PDB file of C-alpha atoms and ligand atoms in Angstrom:
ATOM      1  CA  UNK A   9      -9.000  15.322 -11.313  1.00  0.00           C
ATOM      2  CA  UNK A  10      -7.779  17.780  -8.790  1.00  0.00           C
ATOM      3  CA  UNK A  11      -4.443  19.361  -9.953  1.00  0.00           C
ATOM      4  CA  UNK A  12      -3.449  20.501  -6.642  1.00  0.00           C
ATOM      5  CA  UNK A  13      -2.382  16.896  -6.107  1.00  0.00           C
ATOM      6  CA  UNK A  14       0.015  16.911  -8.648  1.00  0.00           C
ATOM      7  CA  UNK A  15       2.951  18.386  -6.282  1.00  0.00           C
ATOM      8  CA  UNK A  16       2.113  16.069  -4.009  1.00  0.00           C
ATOM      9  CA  UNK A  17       2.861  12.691  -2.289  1.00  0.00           C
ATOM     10  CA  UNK A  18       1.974   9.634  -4.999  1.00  0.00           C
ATOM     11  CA  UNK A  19       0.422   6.782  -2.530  1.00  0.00           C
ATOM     12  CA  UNK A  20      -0.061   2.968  -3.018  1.00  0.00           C
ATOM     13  CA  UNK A  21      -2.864   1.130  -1.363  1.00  0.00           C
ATOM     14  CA  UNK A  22      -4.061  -2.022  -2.571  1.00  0.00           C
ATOM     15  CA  UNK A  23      -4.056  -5.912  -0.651  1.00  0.00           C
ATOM     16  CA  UNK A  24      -1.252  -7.872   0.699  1.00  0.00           C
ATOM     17  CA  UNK A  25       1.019  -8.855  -2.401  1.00  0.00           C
ATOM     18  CA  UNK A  26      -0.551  -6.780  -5.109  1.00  0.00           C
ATOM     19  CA  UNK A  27       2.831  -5.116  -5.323  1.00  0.00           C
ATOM     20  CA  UNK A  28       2.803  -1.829  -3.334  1.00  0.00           C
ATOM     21  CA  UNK A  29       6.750  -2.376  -1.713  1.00  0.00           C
ATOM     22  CA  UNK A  30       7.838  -3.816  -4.835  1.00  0.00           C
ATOM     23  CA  UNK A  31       7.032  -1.095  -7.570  1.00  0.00           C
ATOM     24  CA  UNK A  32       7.280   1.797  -5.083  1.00  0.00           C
ATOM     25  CA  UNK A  33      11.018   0.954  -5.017  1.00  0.00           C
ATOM     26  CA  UNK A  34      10.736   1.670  -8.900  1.00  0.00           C
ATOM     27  CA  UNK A  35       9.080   4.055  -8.944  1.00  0.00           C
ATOM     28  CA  UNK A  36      11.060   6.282  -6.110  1.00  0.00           C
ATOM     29  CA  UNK A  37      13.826   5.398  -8.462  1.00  0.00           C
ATOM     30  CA  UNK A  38      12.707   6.118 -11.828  1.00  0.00           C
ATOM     31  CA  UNK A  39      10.609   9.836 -10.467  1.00  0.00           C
ATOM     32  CA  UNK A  40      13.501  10.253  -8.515  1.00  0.00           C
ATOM     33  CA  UNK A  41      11.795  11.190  -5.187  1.00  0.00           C
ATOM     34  CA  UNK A  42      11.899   9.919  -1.624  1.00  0.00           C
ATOM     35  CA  UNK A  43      10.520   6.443  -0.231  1.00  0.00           C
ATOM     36  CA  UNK A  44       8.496   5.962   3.074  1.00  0.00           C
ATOM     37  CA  UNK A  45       7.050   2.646   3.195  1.00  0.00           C
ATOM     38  CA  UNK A  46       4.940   2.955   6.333  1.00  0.00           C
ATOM     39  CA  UNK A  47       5.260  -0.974   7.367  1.00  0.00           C
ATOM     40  CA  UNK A  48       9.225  -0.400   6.792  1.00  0.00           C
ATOM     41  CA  UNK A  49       8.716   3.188   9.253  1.00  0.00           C
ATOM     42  CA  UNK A  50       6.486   1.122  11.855  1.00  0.00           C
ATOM     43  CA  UNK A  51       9.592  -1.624  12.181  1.00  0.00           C
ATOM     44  CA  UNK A  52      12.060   1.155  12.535  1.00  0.00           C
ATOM     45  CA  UNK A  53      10.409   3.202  15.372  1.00  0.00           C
ATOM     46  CA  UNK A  54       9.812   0.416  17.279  1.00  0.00           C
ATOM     47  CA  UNK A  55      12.454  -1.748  16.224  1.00  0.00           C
ATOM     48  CA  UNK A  56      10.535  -4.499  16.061  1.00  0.00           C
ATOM     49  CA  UNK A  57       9.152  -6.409  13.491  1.00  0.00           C
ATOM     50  CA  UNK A  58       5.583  -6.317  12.353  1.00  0.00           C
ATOM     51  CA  UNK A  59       4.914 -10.110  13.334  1.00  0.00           C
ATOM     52  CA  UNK A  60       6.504  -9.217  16.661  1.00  0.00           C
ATOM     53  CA  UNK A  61       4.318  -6.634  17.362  1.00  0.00           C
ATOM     54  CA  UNK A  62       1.295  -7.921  16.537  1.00  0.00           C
ATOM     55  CA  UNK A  63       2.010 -10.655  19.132  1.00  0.00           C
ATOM     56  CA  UNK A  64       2.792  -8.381  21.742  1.00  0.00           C
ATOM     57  CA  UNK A  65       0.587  -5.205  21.197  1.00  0.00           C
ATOM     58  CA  UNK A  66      -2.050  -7.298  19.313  1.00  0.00           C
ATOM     59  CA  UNK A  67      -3.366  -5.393  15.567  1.00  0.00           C
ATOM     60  CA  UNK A  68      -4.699  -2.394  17.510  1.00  0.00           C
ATOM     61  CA  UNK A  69      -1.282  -2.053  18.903  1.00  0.00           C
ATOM     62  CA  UNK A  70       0.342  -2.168  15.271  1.00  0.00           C
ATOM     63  CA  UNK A  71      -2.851  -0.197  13.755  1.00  0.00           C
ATOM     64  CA  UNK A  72      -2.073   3.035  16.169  1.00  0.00           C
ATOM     65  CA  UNK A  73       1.399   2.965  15.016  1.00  0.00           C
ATOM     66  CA  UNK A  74       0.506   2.939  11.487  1.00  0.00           C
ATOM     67  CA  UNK A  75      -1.805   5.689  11.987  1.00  0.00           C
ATOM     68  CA  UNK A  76       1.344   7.573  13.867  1.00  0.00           C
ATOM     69  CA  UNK A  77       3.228   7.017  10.684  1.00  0.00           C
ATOM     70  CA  UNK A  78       0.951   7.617   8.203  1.00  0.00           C
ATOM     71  CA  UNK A  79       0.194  11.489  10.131  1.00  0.00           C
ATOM     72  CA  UNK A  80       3.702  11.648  10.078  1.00  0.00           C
ATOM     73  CA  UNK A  81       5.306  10.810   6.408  1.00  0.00           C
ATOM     74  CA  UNK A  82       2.557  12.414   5.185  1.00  0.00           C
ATOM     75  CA  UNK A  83       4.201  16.295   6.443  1.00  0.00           C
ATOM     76  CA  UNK A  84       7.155  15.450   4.964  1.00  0.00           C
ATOM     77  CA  UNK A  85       8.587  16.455   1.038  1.00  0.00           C
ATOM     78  CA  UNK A  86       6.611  15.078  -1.605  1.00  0.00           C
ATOM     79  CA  UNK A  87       7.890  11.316  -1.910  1.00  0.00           C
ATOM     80  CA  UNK A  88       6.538   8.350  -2.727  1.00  0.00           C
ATOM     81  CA  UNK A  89       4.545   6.452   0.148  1.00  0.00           C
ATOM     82  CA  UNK A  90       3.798   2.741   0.483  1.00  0.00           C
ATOM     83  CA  UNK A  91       0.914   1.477   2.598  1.00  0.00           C
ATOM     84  CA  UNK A  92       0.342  -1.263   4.289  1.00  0.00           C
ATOM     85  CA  UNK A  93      -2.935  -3.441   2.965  1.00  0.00           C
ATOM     86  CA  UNK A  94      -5.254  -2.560   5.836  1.00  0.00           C
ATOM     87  CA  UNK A  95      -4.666   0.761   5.974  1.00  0.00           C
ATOM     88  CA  UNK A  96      -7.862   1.764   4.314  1.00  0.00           C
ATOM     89  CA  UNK A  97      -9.670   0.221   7.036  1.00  0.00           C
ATOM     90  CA  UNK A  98      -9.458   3.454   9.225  1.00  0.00           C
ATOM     91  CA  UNK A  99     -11.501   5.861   7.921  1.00  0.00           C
ATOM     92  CA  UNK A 100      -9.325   8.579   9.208  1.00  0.00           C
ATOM     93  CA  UNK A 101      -6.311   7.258   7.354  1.00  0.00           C
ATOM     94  CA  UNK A 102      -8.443   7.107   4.362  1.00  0.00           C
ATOM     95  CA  UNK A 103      -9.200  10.574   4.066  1.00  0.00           C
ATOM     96  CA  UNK A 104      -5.306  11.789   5.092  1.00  0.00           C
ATOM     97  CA  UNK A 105      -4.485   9.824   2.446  1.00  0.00           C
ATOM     98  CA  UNK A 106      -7.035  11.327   0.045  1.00  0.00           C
ATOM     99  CA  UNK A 107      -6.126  15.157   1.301  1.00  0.00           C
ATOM    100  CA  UNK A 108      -2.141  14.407   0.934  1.00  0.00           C
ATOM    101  CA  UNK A 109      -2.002  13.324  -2.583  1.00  0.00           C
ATOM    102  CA  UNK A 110      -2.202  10.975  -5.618  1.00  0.00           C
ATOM    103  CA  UNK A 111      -3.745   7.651  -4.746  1.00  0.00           C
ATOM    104  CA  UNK A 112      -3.209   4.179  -7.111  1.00  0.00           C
ATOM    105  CA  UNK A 113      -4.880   1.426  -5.954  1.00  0.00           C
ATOM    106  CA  UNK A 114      -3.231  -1.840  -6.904  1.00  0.00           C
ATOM    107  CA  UNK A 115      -4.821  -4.806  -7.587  1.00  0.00           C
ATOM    108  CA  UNK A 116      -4.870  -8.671  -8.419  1.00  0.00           C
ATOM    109  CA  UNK A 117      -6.751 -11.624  -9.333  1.00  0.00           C
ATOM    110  CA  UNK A 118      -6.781 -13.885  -6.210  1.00  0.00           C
ATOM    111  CA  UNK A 119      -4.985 -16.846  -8.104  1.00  0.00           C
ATOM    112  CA  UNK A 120      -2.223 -14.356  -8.241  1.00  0.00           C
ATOM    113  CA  UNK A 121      -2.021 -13.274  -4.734  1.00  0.00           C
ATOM    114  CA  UNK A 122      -1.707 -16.864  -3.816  1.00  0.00           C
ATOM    115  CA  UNK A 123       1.239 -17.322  -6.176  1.00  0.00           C
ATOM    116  CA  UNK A 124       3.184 -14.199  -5.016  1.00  0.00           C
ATOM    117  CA  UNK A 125       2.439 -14.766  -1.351  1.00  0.00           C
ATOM    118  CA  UNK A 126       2.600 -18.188  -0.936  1.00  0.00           C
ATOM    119  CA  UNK A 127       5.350 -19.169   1.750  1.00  0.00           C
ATOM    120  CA  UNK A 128       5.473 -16.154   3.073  1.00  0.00           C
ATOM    121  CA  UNK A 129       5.996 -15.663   6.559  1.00  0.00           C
ATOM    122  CA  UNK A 130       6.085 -12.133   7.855  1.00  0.00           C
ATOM    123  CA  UNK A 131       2.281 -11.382   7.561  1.00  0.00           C
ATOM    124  CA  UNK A 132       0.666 -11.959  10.177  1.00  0.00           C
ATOM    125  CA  UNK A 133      -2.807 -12.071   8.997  1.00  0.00           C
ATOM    126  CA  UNK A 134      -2.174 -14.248   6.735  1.00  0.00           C
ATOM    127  CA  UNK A 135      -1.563 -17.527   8.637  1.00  0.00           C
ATOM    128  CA  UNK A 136      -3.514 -20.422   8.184  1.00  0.00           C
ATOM    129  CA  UNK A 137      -5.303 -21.581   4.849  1.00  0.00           C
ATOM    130  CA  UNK A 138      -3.852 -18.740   2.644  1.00  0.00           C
ATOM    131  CA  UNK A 139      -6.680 -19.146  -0.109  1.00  0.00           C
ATOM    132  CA  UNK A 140      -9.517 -18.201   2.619  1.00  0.00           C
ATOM    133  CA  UNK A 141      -7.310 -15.317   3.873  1.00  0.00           C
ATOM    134  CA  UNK A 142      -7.170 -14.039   0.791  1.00  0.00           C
ATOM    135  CA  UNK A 143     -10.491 -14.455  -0.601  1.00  0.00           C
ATOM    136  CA  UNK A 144     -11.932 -13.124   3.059  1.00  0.00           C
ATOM    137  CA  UNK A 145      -9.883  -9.852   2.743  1.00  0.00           C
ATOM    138  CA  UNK A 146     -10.269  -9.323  -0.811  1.00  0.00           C
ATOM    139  CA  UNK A 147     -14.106  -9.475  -0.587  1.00  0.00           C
ATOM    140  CA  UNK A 148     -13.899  -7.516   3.118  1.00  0.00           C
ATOM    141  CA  UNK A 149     -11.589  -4.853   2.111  1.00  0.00           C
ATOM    142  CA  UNK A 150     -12.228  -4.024  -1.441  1.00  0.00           C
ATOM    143  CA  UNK A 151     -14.559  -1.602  -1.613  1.00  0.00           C
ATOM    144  CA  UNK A 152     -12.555   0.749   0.785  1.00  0.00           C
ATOM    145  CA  UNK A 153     -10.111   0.858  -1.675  1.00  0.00           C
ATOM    146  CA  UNK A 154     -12.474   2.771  -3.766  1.00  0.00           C
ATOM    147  CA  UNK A 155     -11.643   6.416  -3.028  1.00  0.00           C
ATOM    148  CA  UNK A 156      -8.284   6.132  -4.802  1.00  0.00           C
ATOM    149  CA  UNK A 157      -7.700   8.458  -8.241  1.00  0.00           C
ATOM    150  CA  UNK A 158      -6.726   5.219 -10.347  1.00  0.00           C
ATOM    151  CA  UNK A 159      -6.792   1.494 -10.023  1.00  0.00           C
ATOM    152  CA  UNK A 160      -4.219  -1.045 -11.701  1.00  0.00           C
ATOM    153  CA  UNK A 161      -4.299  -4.555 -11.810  1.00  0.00           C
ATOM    154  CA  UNK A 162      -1.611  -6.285 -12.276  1.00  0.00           C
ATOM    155  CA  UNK A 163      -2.655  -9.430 -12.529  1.00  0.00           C
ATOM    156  CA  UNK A 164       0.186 -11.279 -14.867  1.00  0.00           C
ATOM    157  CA  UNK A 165       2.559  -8.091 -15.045  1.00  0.00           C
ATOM    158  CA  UNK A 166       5.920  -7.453 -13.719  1.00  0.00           C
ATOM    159  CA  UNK A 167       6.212  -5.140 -11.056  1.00  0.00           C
ATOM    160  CA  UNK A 168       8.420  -2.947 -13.584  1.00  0.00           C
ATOM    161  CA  UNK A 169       5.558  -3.145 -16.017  1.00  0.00           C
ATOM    162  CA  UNK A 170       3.369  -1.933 -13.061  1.00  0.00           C
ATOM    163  CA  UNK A 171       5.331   1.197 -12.835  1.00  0.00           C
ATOM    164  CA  UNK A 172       5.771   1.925 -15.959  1.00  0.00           C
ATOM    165  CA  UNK A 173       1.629   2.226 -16.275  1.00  0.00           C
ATOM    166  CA  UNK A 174       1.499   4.248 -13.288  1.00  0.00           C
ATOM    167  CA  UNK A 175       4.013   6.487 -14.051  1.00  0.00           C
ATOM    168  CA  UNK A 176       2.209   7.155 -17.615  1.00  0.00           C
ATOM    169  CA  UNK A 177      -1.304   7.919 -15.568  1.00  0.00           C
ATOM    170  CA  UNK A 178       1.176  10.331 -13.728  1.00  0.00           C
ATOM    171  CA  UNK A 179       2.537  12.156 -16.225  1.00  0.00           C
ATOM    172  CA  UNK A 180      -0.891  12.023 -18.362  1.00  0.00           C
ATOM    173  CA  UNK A 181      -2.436  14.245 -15.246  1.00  0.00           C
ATOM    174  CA  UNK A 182       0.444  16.464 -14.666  1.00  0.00           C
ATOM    175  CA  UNK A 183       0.510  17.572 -18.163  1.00  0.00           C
ATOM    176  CA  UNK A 184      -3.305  18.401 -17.156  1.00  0.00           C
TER     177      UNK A 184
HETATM  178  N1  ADP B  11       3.386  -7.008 -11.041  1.00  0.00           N
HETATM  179  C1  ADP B  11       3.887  -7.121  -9.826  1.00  0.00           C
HETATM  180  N2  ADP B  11       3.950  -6.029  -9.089  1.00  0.00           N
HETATM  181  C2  ADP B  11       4.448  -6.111  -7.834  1.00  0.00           C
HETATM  182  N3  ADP B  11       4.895  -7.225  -7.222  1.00  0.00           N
HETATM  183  C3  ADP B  11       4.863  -8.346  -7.913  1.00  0.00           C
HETATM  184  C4  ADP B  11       4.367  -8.342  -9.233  1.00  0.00           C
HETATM  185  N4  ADP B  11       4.476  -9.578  -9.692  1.00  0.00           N
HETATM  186  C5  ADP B  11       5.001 -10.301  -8.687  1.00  0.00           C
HETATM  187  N5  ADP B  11       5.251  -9.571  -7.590  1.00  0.00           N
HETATM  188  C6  ADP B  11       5.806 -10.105  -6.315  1.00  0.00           C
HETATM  189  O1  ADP B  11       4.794 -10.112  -5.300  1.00  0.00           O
HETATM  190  C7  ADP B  11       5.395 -10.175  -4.000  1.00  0.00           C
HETATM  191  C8  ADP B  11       4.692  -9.242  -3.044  1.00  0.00           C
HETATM  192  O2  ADP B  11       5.078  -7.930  -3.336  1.00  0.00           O
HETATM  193  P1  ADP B  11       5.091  -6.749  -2.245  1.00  0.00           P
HETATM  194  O3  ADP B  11       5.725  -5.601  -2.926  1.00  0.00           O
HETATM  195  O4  ADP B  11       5.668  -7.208  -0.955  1.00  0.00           O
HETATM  196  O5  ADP B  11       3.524  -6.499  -2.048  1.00  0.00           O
HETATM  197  P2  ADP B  11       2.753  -5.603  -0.988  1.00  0.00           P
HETATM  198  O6  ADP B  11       3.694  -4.583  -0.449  1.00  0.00           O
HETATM  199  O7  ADP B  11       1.629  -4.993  -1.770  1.00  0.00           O
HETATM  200  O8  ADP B  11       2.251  -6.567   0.036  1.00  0.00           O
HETATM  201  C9  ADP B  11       6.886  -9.853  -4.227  1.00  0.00           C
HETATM  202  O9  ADP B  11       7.599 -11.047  -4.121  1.00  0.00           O
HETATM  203  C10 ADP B  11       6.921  -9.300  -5.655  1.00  0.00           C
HETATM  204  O10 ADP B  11       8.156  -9.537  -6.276  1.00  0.00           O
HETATM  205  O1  S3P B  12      -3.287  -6.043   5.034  1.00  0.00           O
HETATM  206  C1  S3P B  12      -2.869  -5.929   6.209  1.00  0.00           C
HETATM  207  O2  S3P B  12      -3.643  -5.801   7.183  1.00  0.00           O
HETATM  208  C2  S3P B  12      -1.404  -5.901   6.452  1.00  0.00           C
HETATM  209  C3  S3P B  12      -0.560  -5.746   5.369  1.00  0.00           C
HETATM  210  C4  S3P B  12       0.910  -5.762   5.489  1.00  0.00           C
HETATM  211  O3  S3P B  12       1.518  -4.942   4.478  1.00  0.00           O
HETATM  212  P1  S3P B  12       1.562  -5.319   2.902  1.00  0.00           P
HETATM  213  O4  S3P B  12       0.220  -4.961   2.314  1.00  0.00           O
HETATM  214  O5  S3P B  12       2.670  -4.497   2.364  1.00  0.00           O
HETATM  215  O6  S3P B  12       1.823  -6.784   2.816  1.00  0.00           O
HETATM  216  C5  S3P B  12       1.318  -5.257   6.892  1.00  0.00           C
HETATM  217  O7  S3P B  12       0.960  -3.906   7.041  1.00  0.00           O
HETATM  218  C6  S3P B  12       0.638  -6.072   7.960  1.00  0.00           C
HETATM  219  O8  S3P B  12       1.082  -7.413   7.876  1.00  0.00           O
HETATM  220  C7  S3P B  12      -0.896  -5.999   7.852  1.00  0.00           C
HETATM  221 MG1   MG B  13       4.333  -3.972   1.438  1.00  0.00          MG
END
């Protein structure tokens, strides 16, 4: 492990509904450090919201942004940073994040995602027959999130249970 990224930002990447908002939220609390969630930054600069603008800038519209963001949070205190799923599908956002910090990688049976997402309504690339979505993505985007330091799953946990494990990998490395 490289102990220069101890001081630094602690990032979440991992699909749509394995978590990342949720137990970010915790864990700002609990370590006591700043919050960026980079979806949440995206709505605020251009006060909009994210299905908005991927109906009027399209996903390369709303992937710049990200990117913008991303560059951005990333020069800023140590905090914690939440991602949005695709992320990782930039390579150039995959090594920033690598270079800025600690990465956890969240993750979840597909059963699971279904329960926590179904209904939902603000993610865009979800829409349709969420099963397929999911399944599509998961076995499209999984392997990029390969470069982070440690994966979770969460499958059947609480979100504060989630934390809790991630903030014992934490401490575990920064008492080296
Ligand atoms: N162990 C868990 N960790 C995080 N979220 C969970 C967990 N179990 C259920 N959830 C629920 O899953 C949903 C999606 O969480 P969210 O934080 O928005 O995910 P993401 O930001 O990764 O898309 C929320 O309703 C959250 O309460
Ligand atoms: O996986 C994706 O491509 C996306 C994930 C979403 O964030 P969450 O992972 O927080 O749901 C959000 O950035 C946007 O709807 C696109
Ligand atoms: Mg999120």
């Amino acid at each position: 492990m490289n102990h220069d990224r101890i001081g630094k930002h602690i990032l979440l990447i991992g699909l749509m509904g394995t978590g990342k908002t949720t137990v970010g939220r915790i864990l700002a609390e609990e370590l006591k450090r700043p919050l960026t969630d980079t979806d949440e930054a995206v709505e605020r600069m251009a006060k909009q919201s994210i299905p908005t603008l991927f109906r009027e800038e399209g996903e390369a519209g709303f992937r710049n942004r990200e990117t913008r963001v991303l560059r951005d949070v990333l020069q800023y205190s140590p905090r914690i940073v939440t991602t949005g799923g695709g992320i990782v599908l930039r390579e150039e956002n995959r090594r920033l994040m690598a270079q800025a910090g600690w990465v956890a990688a969240l993750e979840a049976s597909a059963e699971e995602l279904y329960q926590r997402l179904q209904g939902d309504q603000s993610r865009p690339l979800l829409q349709g027959d969420l099963r397929r979505r999911i399944v599509h993505l998961k076995r499209e985007r999984e392997s990029l999130y390969d470069f982070a330091d440690v994966k979770l799953d969460t499958t059947g946990e609480s979100p504060q249970e989630t934390a809790s494990r991630i903030i014992l990998q934490w401490r575990r490395l920064s008492r080296g």
